[in-house]
Short mmCIF file of C-alpha atoms and ligand atoms in Angstrom, two decimals:
data_model
loop_
_atom_site.label_atom_id
_atom_site.label_comp_id
_atom_site.label_asym_id
_atom_site.label_seq_id
_atom_site.Cartn_x
_atom_site.Cartn_y
_atom_site.Cartn_z
CA UNK X 149 32.34 11.60 -1.32
CA UNK X 150 34.94 9.15 0.29
CA UNK X 151 35.09 11.56 3.21
CA UNK X 152 31.41 11.28 3.52
CA UNK X 153 31.16 7.71 3.44
CA UNK X 154 33.89 7.38 6.03
CA UNK X 155 32.25 9.89 8.25
CA UNK X 156 28.85 7.81 7.99
CA UNK X 157 30.71 4.61 8.80
CA UNK X 158 31.85 6.30 11.96
CA UNK X 159 28.35 7.52 12.97
CA UNK X 160 26.73 4.21 12.67
CA UNK X 161 29.60 1.95 13.64
CA UNK X 162 30.82 -1.40 12.19
CA UNK X 163 27.39 -3.30 12.47
CA UNK X 164 25.60 -0.24 10.69
CA UNK X 165 26.58 -0.29 7.28
CA UNK X 166 27.53 -2.42 4.09
CA UNK X 167 28.94 -1.73 0.74
CA UNK X 168 28.96 -5.36 -0.27
CA UNK X 169 27.33 -5.79 -3.69
CA UNK X 170 25.56 -9.00 -3.02
CA UNK X 171 24.14 -7.80 0.49
CA UNK X 172 23.09 -4.57 -1.52
CA UNK X 173 21.51 -6.51 -4.23
CA UNK X 174 17.75 -6.84 -2.94
CA UNK X 175 17.93 -3.07 -1.51
CA UNK X 176 18.67 -1.45 -4.71
CA UNK X 177 16.25 -3.55 -6.84
CA UNK X 178 12.70 -2.61 -6.55
CA UNK X 179 10.98 -6.13 -6.03
CA UNK X 180 9.13 -6.32 -9.30
CA UNK X 181 12.42 -5.56 -11.29
CA UNK X 182 11.28 -2.70 -13.11
CA UNK X 183 13.50 -0.19 -11.59
CA UNK X 184 17.19 -0.85 -10.70
CA UNK X 185 19.35 1.64 -8.62
CA UNK X 186 22.93 1.88 -7.25
CA UNK X 187 24.41 3.18 -4.08
CA UNK X 188 27.97 3.37 -2.59
CA UNK X 189 26.67 2.78 0.89
CA UNK X 190 23.90 1.33 2.61
CA UNK X 191 23.73 2.81 6.35
CA UNK X 192 21.71 1.01 9.02
CA UNK X 193 21.22 3.24 12.00
CA UNK X 194 20.18 1.69 15.44
CA UNK X 195 18.94 4.97 16.94
CA UNK X 196 17.23 8.18 16.16
CA UNK X 197 20.23 10.13 17.04
CA UNK X 198 22.42 7.86 14.43
CA UNK X 199 19.55 8.70 11.83
CA UNK X 200 19.86 12.49 12.74
CA UNK X 201 23.71 12.41 12.49
CA UNK X 202 23.68 10.51 9.03
CA UNK X 203 21.05 13.15 7.75
CA UNK X 204 23.07 16.02 8.88
CA UNK X 205 26.19 14.54 7.39
CA UNK X 206 24.39 13.94 4.06
CA UNK X 207 23.07 17.46 4.05
CA UNK X 208 26.18 18.94 4.66
CA UNK X 209 27.99 17.14 1.94
CA UNK X 210 25.07 17.81 -0.42
CA UNK X 211 24.29 14.00 -0.78
CA UNK X 212 20.95 12.65 -1.60
CA UNK X 213 19.49 10.07 1.30
CA UNK X 214 16.97 7.60 0.52
CA UNK X 215 14.89 6.01 3.34
CA UNK X 216 13.97 2.37 2.93
CA UNK X 217 11.76 0.21 4.93
CA UNK X 218 10.88 -3.26 3.65
CA UNK X 219 11.24 -2.37 0.07
CA UNK X 220 7.83 -3.58 -0.66
CA UNK X 221 6.52 -0.53 -2.23
CA UNK X 222 4.97 -0.56 -5.67
CA UNK X 223 6.26 2.72 -7.07
CA UNK X 224 9.88 2.34 -6.62
CA UNK X 225 10.12 5.08 -4.19
CA UNK X 226 12.63 3.24 -1.65
CA UNK X 227 15.56 2.63 -4.06
CA UNK X 228 18.50 4.98 -5.02
CA UNK X 229 18.55 6.03 -8.47
CA UNK X 230 21.06 4.97 -11.21
CA UNK X 231 23.81 7.75 -10.39
CA UNK X 232 25.33 5.67 -7.66
CA UNK X 233 25.62 8.79 -5.39
CA UNK X 234 22.71 8.58 -3.07
CA UNK X 235 22.99 7.18 0.38
CA UNK X 236 20.66 4.14 1.27
CA UNK X 237 19.15 4.55 4.68
CA UNK X 238 17.63 1.33 5.98
CA UNK X 239 15.50 1.49 8.99
CA UNK X 240 15.75 -2.31 9.61
CA UNK X 241 17.62 -2.12 12.89
CA UNK X 242 15.34 0.23 14.36
CA UNK X 243 12.61 -2.37 15.26
CA UNK X 244 11.98 -1.93 18.99
CA UNK X 245 8.51 -1.85 20.37
CA UNK X 246 8.98 0.91 22.62
CA UNK X 247 5.92 0.75 24.81
CA UNK X 248 2.36 -0.13 24.77
CA UNK X 249 -0.37 1.57 26.68
CA UNK X 250 -3.40 -0.49 26.68
CA UNK X 251 -5.36 1.48 28.99
CA UNK X 252 -4.95 4.41 26.26
CA UNK X 253 -5.32 1.96 23.49
CA UNK X 254 -1.90 3.08 22.07
CA UNK X 255 1.78 2.03 21.42
CA UNK X 256 5.05 3.55 20.68
CA UNK X 257 7.07 2.07 18.13
CA UNK X 258 10.40 2.45 16.14
CA UNK X 259 9.86 2.98 12.44
CA UNK X 260 11.66 -0.03 11.47
CA UNK X 261 9.30 -2.42 13.16
CA UNK X 262 7.89 -4.97 10.90
CA UNK X 263 3.92 -4.70 10.62
CA UNK X 264 3.25 -8.26 11.54
CA UNK X 265 5.33 -7.71 14.72
CA UNK X 266 3.39 -4.80 15.79
CA UNK X 267 0.01 -6.65 15.24
CA UNK X 268 1.33 -9.23 17.46
CA UNK X 269 2.54 -6.97 20.12
CA UNK X 270 -0.86 -5.25 20.04
CA UNK X 271 -2.67 -8.65 20.53
CA UNK X 272 -0.43 -9.68 23.35
CA UNK X 273 -1.45 -6.65 25.30
CA UNK X 274 -5.06 -7.46 24.53
CA UNK X 275 -5.48 -4.83 21.89
CA UNK X 276 -5.85 -4.93 18.21
CA UNK X 277 -3.87 -3.13 15.50
CA UNK X 278 -5.87 -3.29 12.36
CA UNK X 279 -3.49 -2.34 9.37
CA UNK X 280 -3.06 -5.37 7.34
CA UNK X 281 -1.90 -6.28 3.85
CA UNK X 282 -0.07 -9.24 2.03
CA UNK X 283 3.18 -7.61 2.72
CA UNK X 284 2.71 -7.49 6.31
CA UNK X 285 5.57 -9.96 7.01
CA UNK X 286 8.25 -7.71 5.72
CA UNK X 287 6.95 -4.34 5.17
CA UNK X 288 7.66 -1.75 7.99
CA UNK X 289 5.26 0.88 9.78
CA UNK X 290 7.62 3.50 8.89
CA UNK X 291 7.23 2.53 5.28
CA UNK X 292 3.40 2.04 5.86
CA UNK X 293 3.22 5.68 7.28
CA UNK X 294 5.40 7.04 4.78
CA UNK X 295 3.17 5.81 1.71
CA UNK X 296 -0.11 6.20 3.71
CA UNK X 297 -0.63 2.60 3.15
CA UNK X 298 -4.30 1.12 2.76
CA UNK X 299 -4.51 -2.72 2.76
CA UNK X 300 -7.44 -4.89 3.81
CA UNK X 301 -9.33 -3.22 6.64
CA UNK X 302 -9.75 0.25 5.40
CA UNK X 303 -13.48 0.07 4.97
CA UNK X 304 -13.53 -0.20 8.73
CA UNK X 305 -10.53 1.46 10.15
CA UNK X 306 -9.18 3.70 7.55
CA UNK X 307 -5.52 4.07 6.02
CA UNK X 308 -2.37 4.38 7.93
CA UNK X 309 -3.09 8.07 8.34
CA UNK X 310 -6.03 7.30 10.61
CA UNK X 311 -4.03 4.94 12.71
CA UNK X 312 -1.19 7.44 13.70
CA UNK X 313 -1.43 9.40 16.74
CA UNK X 314 1.86 11.01 16.70
CA UNK X 315 5.25 10.93 14.95
CA UNK X 316 9.04 11.40 15.76
CA UNK X 317 10.74 12.69 12.38
CA UNK X 318 14.30 13.59 11.52
CA UNK X 319 14.21 16.71 9.19
CA UNK X 320 16.39 17.44 6.33
CA UNK X 321 19.15 19.22 8.32
CA UNK X 322 19.16 16.42 10.95
CA UNK X 323 16.85 18.23 13.47
CA UNK X 324 14.57 15.64 15.46
CA UNK X 325 10.95 16.90 15.45
CA UNK X 326 9.59 15.07 18.53
CA UNK X 327 5.90 14.78 18.11
CA UNK X 328 5.60 11.36 19.61
CA UNK X 329 2.19 12.10 21.47
CA UNK X 330 -0.45 9.58 22.14
CA UNK X 331 -3.24 11.81 22.21
CA UNK X 332 -6.81 11.73 20.61
CA UNK X 333 -7.44 15.48 20.93
CA UNK X 334 -4.55 18.08 20.28
CA UNK X 335 -5.24 21.29 18.50
CA UNK X 336 -2.07 23.21 19.79
CA UNK X 337 -1.25 24.81 16.25
CA UNK X 338 -0.68 22.97 12.92
CA UNK X 339 -0.92 19.38 12.89
CA UNK X 340 2.56 18.79 11.57
CA UNK X 341 2.68 14.84 11.80
CA UNK X 342 0.18 14.92 8.66
CA UNK X 343 2.95 16.48 6.48
CA UNK X 344 5.03 13.36 6.87
CA UNK X 345 2.22 10.73 6.50
CA UNK X 346 2.42 9.98 2.81
CA UNK X 347 5.28 11.92 1.89
CA UNK X 348 7.41 9.10 0.80
CA UNK X 349 10.52 9.99 2.56
CA UNK X 350 10.90 13.30 0.62
CA UNK X 351 10.04 15.53 3.46
CA UNK X 352 11.77 13.90 6.66
CA UNK X 353 12.76 10.24 7.93
CA UNK X 354 10.02 8.94 10.21
CA UNK X 355 12.14 7.34 13.08
CA UNK X 356 9.03 6.34 15.46
CA UNK X 357 5.41 6.42 15.66
CA UNK X 358 2.55 6.67 18.29
CA UNK X 359 -0.02 4.25 16.94
CA UNK X 360 -3.86 3.95 17.61
CA UNK X 361 -5.06 0.65 19.02
CA UNK X 362 -8.58 -0.78 19.26
CA UNK X 363 -10.31 -3.45 21.10
CA UNK X 364 -10.38 -6.74 19.17
CA UNK X 365 -13.14 -6.90 16.27
CA UNK X 366 -14.57 -9.98 17.87
CA UNK X 367 -15.98 -13.09 16.10
CA UNK X 368 -15.36 -12.56 12.27
CA UNK X 369 -17.33 -14.38 9.71
CA UNK X 370 -15.16 -14.95 6.50
CA UNK X 371 -16.68 -15.70 3.19
CA UNK X 372 -15.91 -16.01 -0.45
CA UNK X 373 -18.86 -15.43 -2.46
CA UNK X 374 -19.39 -15.51 -6.38
CA UNK X 375 -21.15 -12.52 -7.77
CA UNK X 376 -22.62 -12.32 -11.61
CA UNK X 377 -20.74 -9.31 -12.48
CA UNK X 378 -18.38 -6.61 -11.05
CA UNK X 379 -21.06 -4.18 -10.71
CA UNK X 380 -23.04 -6.40 -8.55
CA UNK X 381 -20.54 -6.56 -6.05
CA UNK X 382 -21.24 -2.91 -5.39
CA UNK X 383 -24.85 -3.58 -5.08
CA UNK X 384 -23.97 -6.47 -2.75
CA UNK X 385 -21.87 -4.19 -0.71
CA UNK X 386 -24.83 -1.65 -0.35
CA UNK X 387 -27.05 -4.42 0.98
CA UNK X 388 -24.57 -5.75 3.59
CA UNK X 389 -23.73 -2.10 4.55
CA UNK X 390 -27.47 -1.63 5.45
CA UNK X 391 -27.31 -4.85 7.58
CA UNK X 392 -23.92 -4.38 9.18
CA UNK X 393 -23.56 -0.70 9.24
CA UNK X 394 -19.88 -0.47 10.85
CA UNK X 395 -18.82 -4.13 11.15
CA UNK X 396 -17.91 -5.07 7.67
CA UNK X 397 -14.00 -5.43 7.92
CA UNK X 398 -13.07 -6.57 4.37
CA UNK X 399 -14.59 -6.30 1.10
CA UNK X 400 -12.41 -7.49 -1.69
CA UNK X 401 -13.42 -7.82 -5.30
CA UNK X 402 -11.41 -10.38 -7.50
CA UNK X 403 -11.88 -11.24 -11.20
CA UNK X 404 -12.14 -15.11 -12.17
CA UNK X 405 -9.10 -14.31 -14.27
CA UNK X 406 -7.05 -13.11 -11.30
CA UNK X 407 -7.65 -16.16 -9.38
CA UNK X 408 -6.98 -18.24 -12.46
CA UNK X 409 -3.45 -16.68 -12.23
CA UNK X 410 -3.15 -17.56 -8.48
CA UNK X 411 -4.18 -21.10 -9.50
CA UNK X 412 -1.58 -21.21 -12.16
CA UNK X 413 1.28 -19.94 -10.32
CA UNK X 414 0.98 -20.51 -6.59
CA UNK X 415 1.16 -23.92 -5.44
CA UNK X 416 -1.75 -25.23 -3.02
CA UNK X 417 -4.03 -22.11 -3.73
CA UNK X 418 -7.41 -23.15 -5.06
CA UNK X 419 -10.73 -22.01 -5.30
CA UNK X 420 -13.43 -23.49 -2.88
CA UNK X 421 -16.04 -23.78 -5.65
CA UNK X 422 -16.86 -26.82 -8.16
CA UNK X 423 -17.16 -24.21 -11.02
CA UNK X 424 -15.94 -20.98 -12.07
CA UNK X 425 -17.86 -17.72 -11.67
CA UNK X 426 -16.88 -14.24 -13.45
CA UNK X 427 -16.27 -12.34 -10.33
CA UNK X 428 -15.79 -13.10 -6.46
CA UNK X 429 -15.81 -11.26 -3.17
CA UNK X 430 -13.69 -12.10 -0.35
CA UNK X 431 -15.57 -10.42 2.82
CA UNK X 432 -15.20 -10.40 6.60
CA UNK X 433 -17.93 -9.32 8.78
CA UNK X 434 -17.73 -8.82 12.55
CA UNK X 435 -20.67 -10.78 13.37
CA UNK X 436 -20.69 -10.12 17.32
CA UNK X 437 -23.38 -12.00 19.19
CA UNK X 438 -25.23 -13.31 16.12
CA UNK X 439 -22.82 -15.71 14.24
CA UNK X 440 -25.53 -16.77 12.07
CA UNK X 441 -25.96 -13.31 10.54
CA UNK X 442 -23.49 -13.49 7.74
CA UNK X 443 -25.05 -16.60 6.40
CA UNK X 444 -28.81 -15.20 6.64
CA UNK X 445 -27.27 -12.03 4.89
CA UNK X 446 -25.75 -13.97 2.09
CA UNK X 447 -29.06 -16.31 1.68
CA UNK X 448 -30.83 -13.14 1.26
CA UNK X 449 -28.40 -11.88 -1.31
CA UNK X 450 -28.63 -15.21 -3.27
CA UNK X 451 -32.37 -14.78 -3.56
CA UNK X 452 -31.99 -11.23 -4.66
CA UNK X 453 -29.68 -12.56 -7.50
CA UNK X 454 -26.69 -10.45 -6.19
CA UNK X 455 -24.80 -13.62 -5.11
CA UNK X 456 -24.55 -17.08 -7.18
CA UNK X 457 -22.72 -19.02 -4.64
CA UNK X 458 -20.99 -18.82 -1.26
CA UNK X 459 -18.57 -20.38 1.12
CA UNK X 460 -18.38 -19.29 4.50
CA UNK X 461 -15.41 -20.45 6.31
CA UNK X 462 -15.97 -23.02 9.13
CA UNK X 463 -12.52 -23.07 10.92
CA UNK X 464 -9.31 -21.25 11.04
CA UNK X 465 -7.70 -23.43 8.59
CA UNK X 466 -10.61 -22.23 5.84
CA UNK X 467 -9.94 -18.70 6.95
CA UNK X 468 -6.44 -18.93 6.39
CA UNK X 469 -7.07 -20.78 2.92
CA UNK X 470 -9.19 -18.01 1.86
CA UNK X 471 -6.68 -15.32 2.86
CA UNK X 472 -4.11 -17.37 1.17
CA UNK X 473 -5.82 -16.95 -2.16
CA UNK X 474 -6.00 -13.35 -1.74
CA UNK X 475 -2.55 -12.76 -0.43
CA UNK X 476 -1.07 -14.60 -3.43
CA UNK X 477 -2.21 -12.20 -5.86
CA UNK X 478 0.41 -10.03 -6.29
CA UNK X 479 2.98 -12.75 -6.57
CA UNK X 480 0.91 -14.44 -9.08
CA UNK X 481 0.38 -11.30 -11.21
CA UNK X 482 4.27 -10.79 -11.20
CA UNK X 483 4.75 -14.07 -12.46
CA UNK X 484 2.41 -13.90 -15.19
CA UNK X 485 4.32 -11.14 -16.74
CA UNK X 486 4.10 -7.12 -16.96
CA UNK X 487 1.05 -5.33 -16.71
CA UNK X 488 -0.36 -1.75 -16.71
CA UNK X 489 -1.01 -1.10 -13.07
CA UNK X 490 -3.65 1.33 -12.03
CA UNK X 491 -3.92 2.04 -8.56
CA UNK X 492 -7.31 3.93 -8.67
CA UNK X 493 -10.19 5.20 -6.23
CA UNK X 494 -13.32 6.60 -6.75
CA UNK X 495 -16.27 7.59 -4.45
CA UNK X 496 -18.02 4.10 -3.73
CA UNK X 497 -21.18 5.87 -5.10
CA UNK X 498 -19.34 5.90 -8.50
CA UNK X 499 -17.96 2.55 -8.45
CA UNK X 500 -20.49 1.11 -10.65
CA UNK X 501 -20.11 3.70 -13.32
CA UNK X 502 -16.40 3.38 -13.25
CA UNK X 503 -16.68 -0.58 -13.79
CA UNK X 504 -18.94 -0.02 -16.60
CA UNK X 505 -17.12 2.84 -18.30
CA UNK X 506 -13.54 1.14 -17.77
CA UNK X 507 -14.83 -1.71 -19.60
CA UNK X 508 -16.12 0.19 -22.67
CA UNK X 509 -12.87 2.21 -22.73
CA UNK X 510 -10.88 -0.94 -23.02
CA UNK X 511 -13.22 -2.71 -25.47
CA UNK X 512 -12.81 0.41 -27.57
CA UNK X 513 -8.94 1.09 -27.26
CA UNK X 514 -7.60 -2.39 -27.27
CA UNK X 515 -10.25 -5.06 -27.57
CA UNK X 516 -7.63 -7.72 -27.21
CA UNK X 517 -6.23 -6.48 -23.55
CA UNK X 518 -6.91 -8.40 -20.78
CA UNK X 519 -8.44 -6.85 -17.46
CA UNK X 520 -6.56 -8.10 -14.43
CA UNK X 521 -8.79 -6.30 -11.70
CA UNK X 522 -8.86 -6.91 -8.10
CA UNK X 523 -8.82 -4.89 -4.92
CA UNK X 524 -10.59 -3.03 -2.04
CA UNK X 525 -13.97 -2.19 -3.41
CA UNK X 526 -15.33 -1.90 -0.07
CA UNK X 527 -13.33 1.48 0.18
CA UNK X 528 -13.41 2.71 -3.39
CA UNK X 529 -10.11 1.40 -4.38
CA UNK X 530 -9.49 -1.07 -7.15
CA UNK X 531 -6.30 -2.29 -8.78
CA UNK X 532 -7.78 -1.89 -12.47
CA UNK X 533 -4.61 -3.42 -14.07
CA UNK X 534 -4.47 -4.22 -17.86
CA UNK X 535 -2.41 -6.90 -19.46
CA UNK X 536 -1.62 -6.28 -23.00
CA UNK X 537 -0.36 -8.91 -25.50
CA UNK X 538 2.96 -10.10 -24.81
CA UNK X 539 4.03 -10.25 -28.33
CA UNK X 540 3.45 -6.39 -28.92
CA UNK X 541 6.48 -4.71 -30.38
CA UNK X 542 7.88 -2.22 -27.62
CA UNK X 543 6.88 0.76 -29.36
CA UNK X 544 3.45 -0.40 -29.56
CA UNK X 545 3.35 -1.55 -26.04
CA UNK X 546 4.50 1.86 -24.82
CA UNK X 547 2.22 3.85 -26.87
CA UNK X 548 -0.84 2.01 -26.44
CA UNK X 549 -0.16 1.55 -22.67
CA UNK X 550 0.07 5.31 -22.32
CA UNK X 551 -2.92 5.93 -24.36
CA UNK X 552 -4.83 3.25 -21.97
CA UNK X 553 -3.37 4.61 -18.76
CA UNK X 554 -4.38 8.01 -19.76
CA UNK X 555 -7.87 7.14 -20.72
CA UNK X 556 -8.41 5.36 -17.38
CA UNK X 557 -6.82 8.20 -15.29
CA UNK X 558 -9.05 10.87 -17.11
CA UNK X 559 -12.04 8.82 -16.51
CA UNK X 560 -11.08 8.44 -12.62
CA UNK X 561 -10.51 12.26 -12.49
CA UNK X 562 -14.20 12.92 -14.04
CA UNK X 563 -15.50 10.55 -11.53
CA UNK X 564 -13.74 12.65 -8.59
CA UNK X 565 -11.25 9.90 -8.07
CA UNK X 566 -7.47 9.45 -7.57
CA UNK X 567 -4.97 7.79 -9.87
CA UNK X 568 -3.13 6.78 -6.82
CA UNK X 569 -5.28 5.46 -3.91
CA UNK X 570 -2.78 3.45 -1.65
CA UNK X 571 0.56 2.92 -3.53
CA UNK X 572 1.76 6.49 -3.72
CA UNK X 573 3.79 8.05 -6.36
CA UNK X 574 7.76 7.16 -5.97
CA UNK X 575 9.45 7.33 -9.25
CA UNK X 576 6.65 5.80 -11.36
CA UNK X 577 3.79 8.21 -11.31
CA UNK X 578 5.62 11.47 -10.88
CA UNK X 579 4.40 12.86 -14.16
CA UNK X 580 0.72 11.89 -13.38
CA UNK X 581 1.24 13.97 -10.09
CA UNK X 582 2.26 16.98 -12.05
CA UNK X 583 -0.72 16.21 -14.59
CA UNK X 584 -3.56 15.37 -12.20
CA UNK X 585 -2.62 17.77 -9.20
CA UNK X 586 -1.48 20.70 -11.24
CA UNK X 587 -2.37 24.25 -10.35
CA UNK X 588 -2.49 25.67 -6.73
CA UNK X 589 -2.40 22.03 -5.33
CA UNK X 590 0.76 21.05 -6.99
CA UNK X 591 2.39 24.22 -6.38
CA UNK X 592 1.75 24.08 -2.68
CA UNK X 593 3.41 20.79 -2.71
CA UNK X 594 6.53 22.06 -4.45
CA UNK X 595 6.58 25.09 -1.82
CA UNK X 596 6.31 22.58 0.99
CA UNK X 597 9.23 20.35 -0.49
CA UNK X 598 11.30 23.34 -1.03
CA UNK X 599 10.67 24.92 2.68
CA UNK X 600 11.33 21.49 4.34
CA UNK X 601 14.04 20.25 2.25
CA UNK X 602 15.76 23.17 0.42
CA UNK X 603 18.60 21.23 -0.83
CA UNK X 604 16.78 18.33 -2.19
CA UNK X 605 18.59 15.71 -0.29
CA UNK X 606 15.67 13.70 0.93
CA UNK X 607 14.82 10.98 -1.58
CA UNK X 608 15.58 13.34 -4.56
CA UNK X 609 13.86 12.26 -7.95
CA UNK X 610 10.86 10.86 -5.95
CA UNK X 611 7.24 12.26 -5.74
CA UNK X 612 7.75 15.73 -6.83
P1 LIG S 266 9.33 0.63 1.39
O1 LIG S 266 8.94 0.09 0.21
O2 LIG S 266 10.71 0.59 1.91
O3 LIG S 266 9.27 2.35 1.12
C1 LIG S 266 8.14 2.90 0.51
C2 LIG S 266 8.33 4.59 0.57
O4 LIG S 266 8.30 5.02 2.12
C3 LIG S 266 9.55 4.93 -0.09
O5 LIG S 266 9.36 6.16 -0.60
C4 LIG S 266 10.52 5.05 1.02
O6 LIG S 266 11.80 5.96 0.87
C5 LIG S 266 9.71 5.59 2.18
N1 LIG S 266 10.12 5.23 3.35
C6 LIG S 266 10.33 3.79 4.05
N2 LIG S 266 10.46 3.98 5.35
C7 LIG S 266 10.68 5.29 5.62
C8 LIG S 266 10.68 5.94 6.91
N3 LIG S 266 11.01 5.42 8.14
N4 LIG S 266 10.62 7.26 6.79
C9 LIG S 266 10.36 8.04 5.83
N5 LIG S 266 10.20 7.51 4.58
C10 LIG S 266 10.26 6.15 4.52
N6 LIG S 266 -0.03 -1.28 -0.10
C11 LIG S 266 -1.10 -1.08 0.25
O7 LIG S 266 -1.17 0.14 0.39
N7 LIG S 266 -2.01 -1.90 0.34
C12 LIG S 266 -2.00 -3.24 0.24
O8 LIG S 266 -2.89 -3.88 0.13
C13 LIG S 266 -0.82 -3.44 -0.27
N8 LIG S 266 -0.35 -5.05 -0.31
C14 LIG S 266 0.87 -5.37 -0.80
C15 LIG S 266 0.90 -7.02 -0.91
C16 LIG S 266 2.31 -7.33 -1.25
C17 LIG S 266 2.30 -8.83 -1.56
C18 LIG S 266 3.11 -6.48 -1.71
C19 LIG S 266 4.68 -6.78 -2.05
C20 LIG S 266 3.02 -5.00 -1.64
C21 LIG S 266 1.74 -4.48 -1.17
N9 LIG S 266 1.60 -3.21 -0.94
C22 LIG S 266 0.29 -2.71 -0.36
C23 LIG S 266 2.61 -2.28 -1.13
C24 LIG S 266 3.65 -1.96 0.18
O9 LIG S 266 3.72 -3.04 1.06
C25 LIG S 266 3.04 -0.69 1.01
O10 LIG S 266 3.37 0.42 0.13
C26 LIG S 266 4.04 -0.56 2.25
O11 LIG S 266 3.34 0.38 3.00
C27 LIG S 266 5.44 -0.18 1.99
O12 LIG S 266 6.26 -0.43 3.15
P2 LIG S 266 7.76 -0.63 3.22
O13 LIG S 266 8.29 -0.68 4.54
O14 LIG S 266 7.95 -1.91 2.40
O15 LIG S 266 8.36 0.50 2.52
C1 LIG S 267 -2.87 -5.49 -3.04
O1 LIG S 267 -4.15 -5.29 -2.97
O2 LIG S 267 -2.77 -7.05 -2.90
C2 LIG S 267 -1.65 -4.76 -3.34
O3 LIG S 267 -2.21 -3.29 -3.36
C3 LIG S 267 -0.77 -5.19 -3.87
C4 LIG S 267 -0.84 -5.04 -5.51
O4 LIG S 267 -1.57 -4.14 -5.89
O5 LIG S 267 -0.29 -5.77 -6.26
ZN1 LIG S 268 -4.12 -3.03 -2.75
#
């Protein structure tokens, strides 16, 4: 091991590594504090060539290497295990916007670029990069692509996968695979980049990406609306889709309980209503040349009983305030204590049934459980989290937690959904991947892993 560490330090140079415990601390802990890892060394290469040499050296020594972006992931995929033998590979120094091609609506970026910097560089060039989420000030595009992140604009623009035109990837033996092409059409053989999108660092290290840009969305109407039930949000979605076929940019459902957590734990974040309602939808619609169209649609929805109250933001400060409420949910939920997290998706057409049957399940299994639900209902993804009474004995928490999670995932599977919509698998959900994707699908995943990483050095212990 000491020979390898010496070699790695030489590859990345004095600015490119650390073994200082204090510096390492936030990099070996998963941000919610559930998983803690150890590493003898974090390397921070500055170029693709350095990444390639690092991975080749680890492969030769048989050492595991864990790629890390902003370490904002939800499934502990980006931290090393507890053995203290895995090398942590931080992409933070690879943060260059390589080029923007406004005529082609594309840009090439290093994998360590922070998402928000990419959004800003696109805007500076008169274009728009739509991937957006609460962690955008610290997550990196490499991490977004490696998790196939979703976020707030999927209903209109798709997940990270839909935004990638090409990738540069370092393979498990250090070979650089250069597929950094900015093409909309390319049928030359298998589309290899798709293998690495969503592979969570287990098949290759993404070092750069060619991204798809868009014209700006134009004027957006942003509103927070109160709805009588979670199911009625889905009816509202249907009505709005009929009126604004491809203009809905965001459609986020949030329970009153969840906004209560935000109110309690986040300073200066409060709802713009005088009274409380059971559920809310934060929505954003591209109103184009008809700025009054959102108000008219919401007035109709009030008449139809689908909306109880609504606030349309009048200026950028009010828009920012509404978004602050939404962006504060993860932090507020974390402060409120542990919960069973269920990042599920179902076809939007089955969402109402899921909501109804999910609530019945909880009532039957644990009537004193609290539903902590919020998420991207517009694209069929809900964070259907459940908080159990905090005074439960650890054994009861573990067994009831397992029972509830299993019942929710079984329901999701029955409805043709996924137990992991946008957060990936990491360390947290490996057993569920083996269970819910068993058979030829799981076998092919294992074959791919064995083929691309026969010595299992890339992010060992994650996903598969
Ligand atoms: P990390 O957490 O560092 O890594 C995630 C995984 O990708 C790990 O397995 C890691 O090994 C791998 N990886 C990282 N970089 C590379 C690379 N260059 N090459 C290969 N593998 C790599 N997620 C959503 O999908 N939607 C949301 O709305 C959303 N909102 C969030 C809000 C908050 C407040 C927070 C804290 C998180 C949120 N997330 C959300 C989760 C998280 O931000 C995303 O999963 C994000 O894509 C992770 O990016 P990262 O750079 O932090 O990756
Ligand atoms: C979100 O939608 O806010 C994220 O996926 C983060 C979370 O689930 O906490
Ligand atoms: Zn989410």
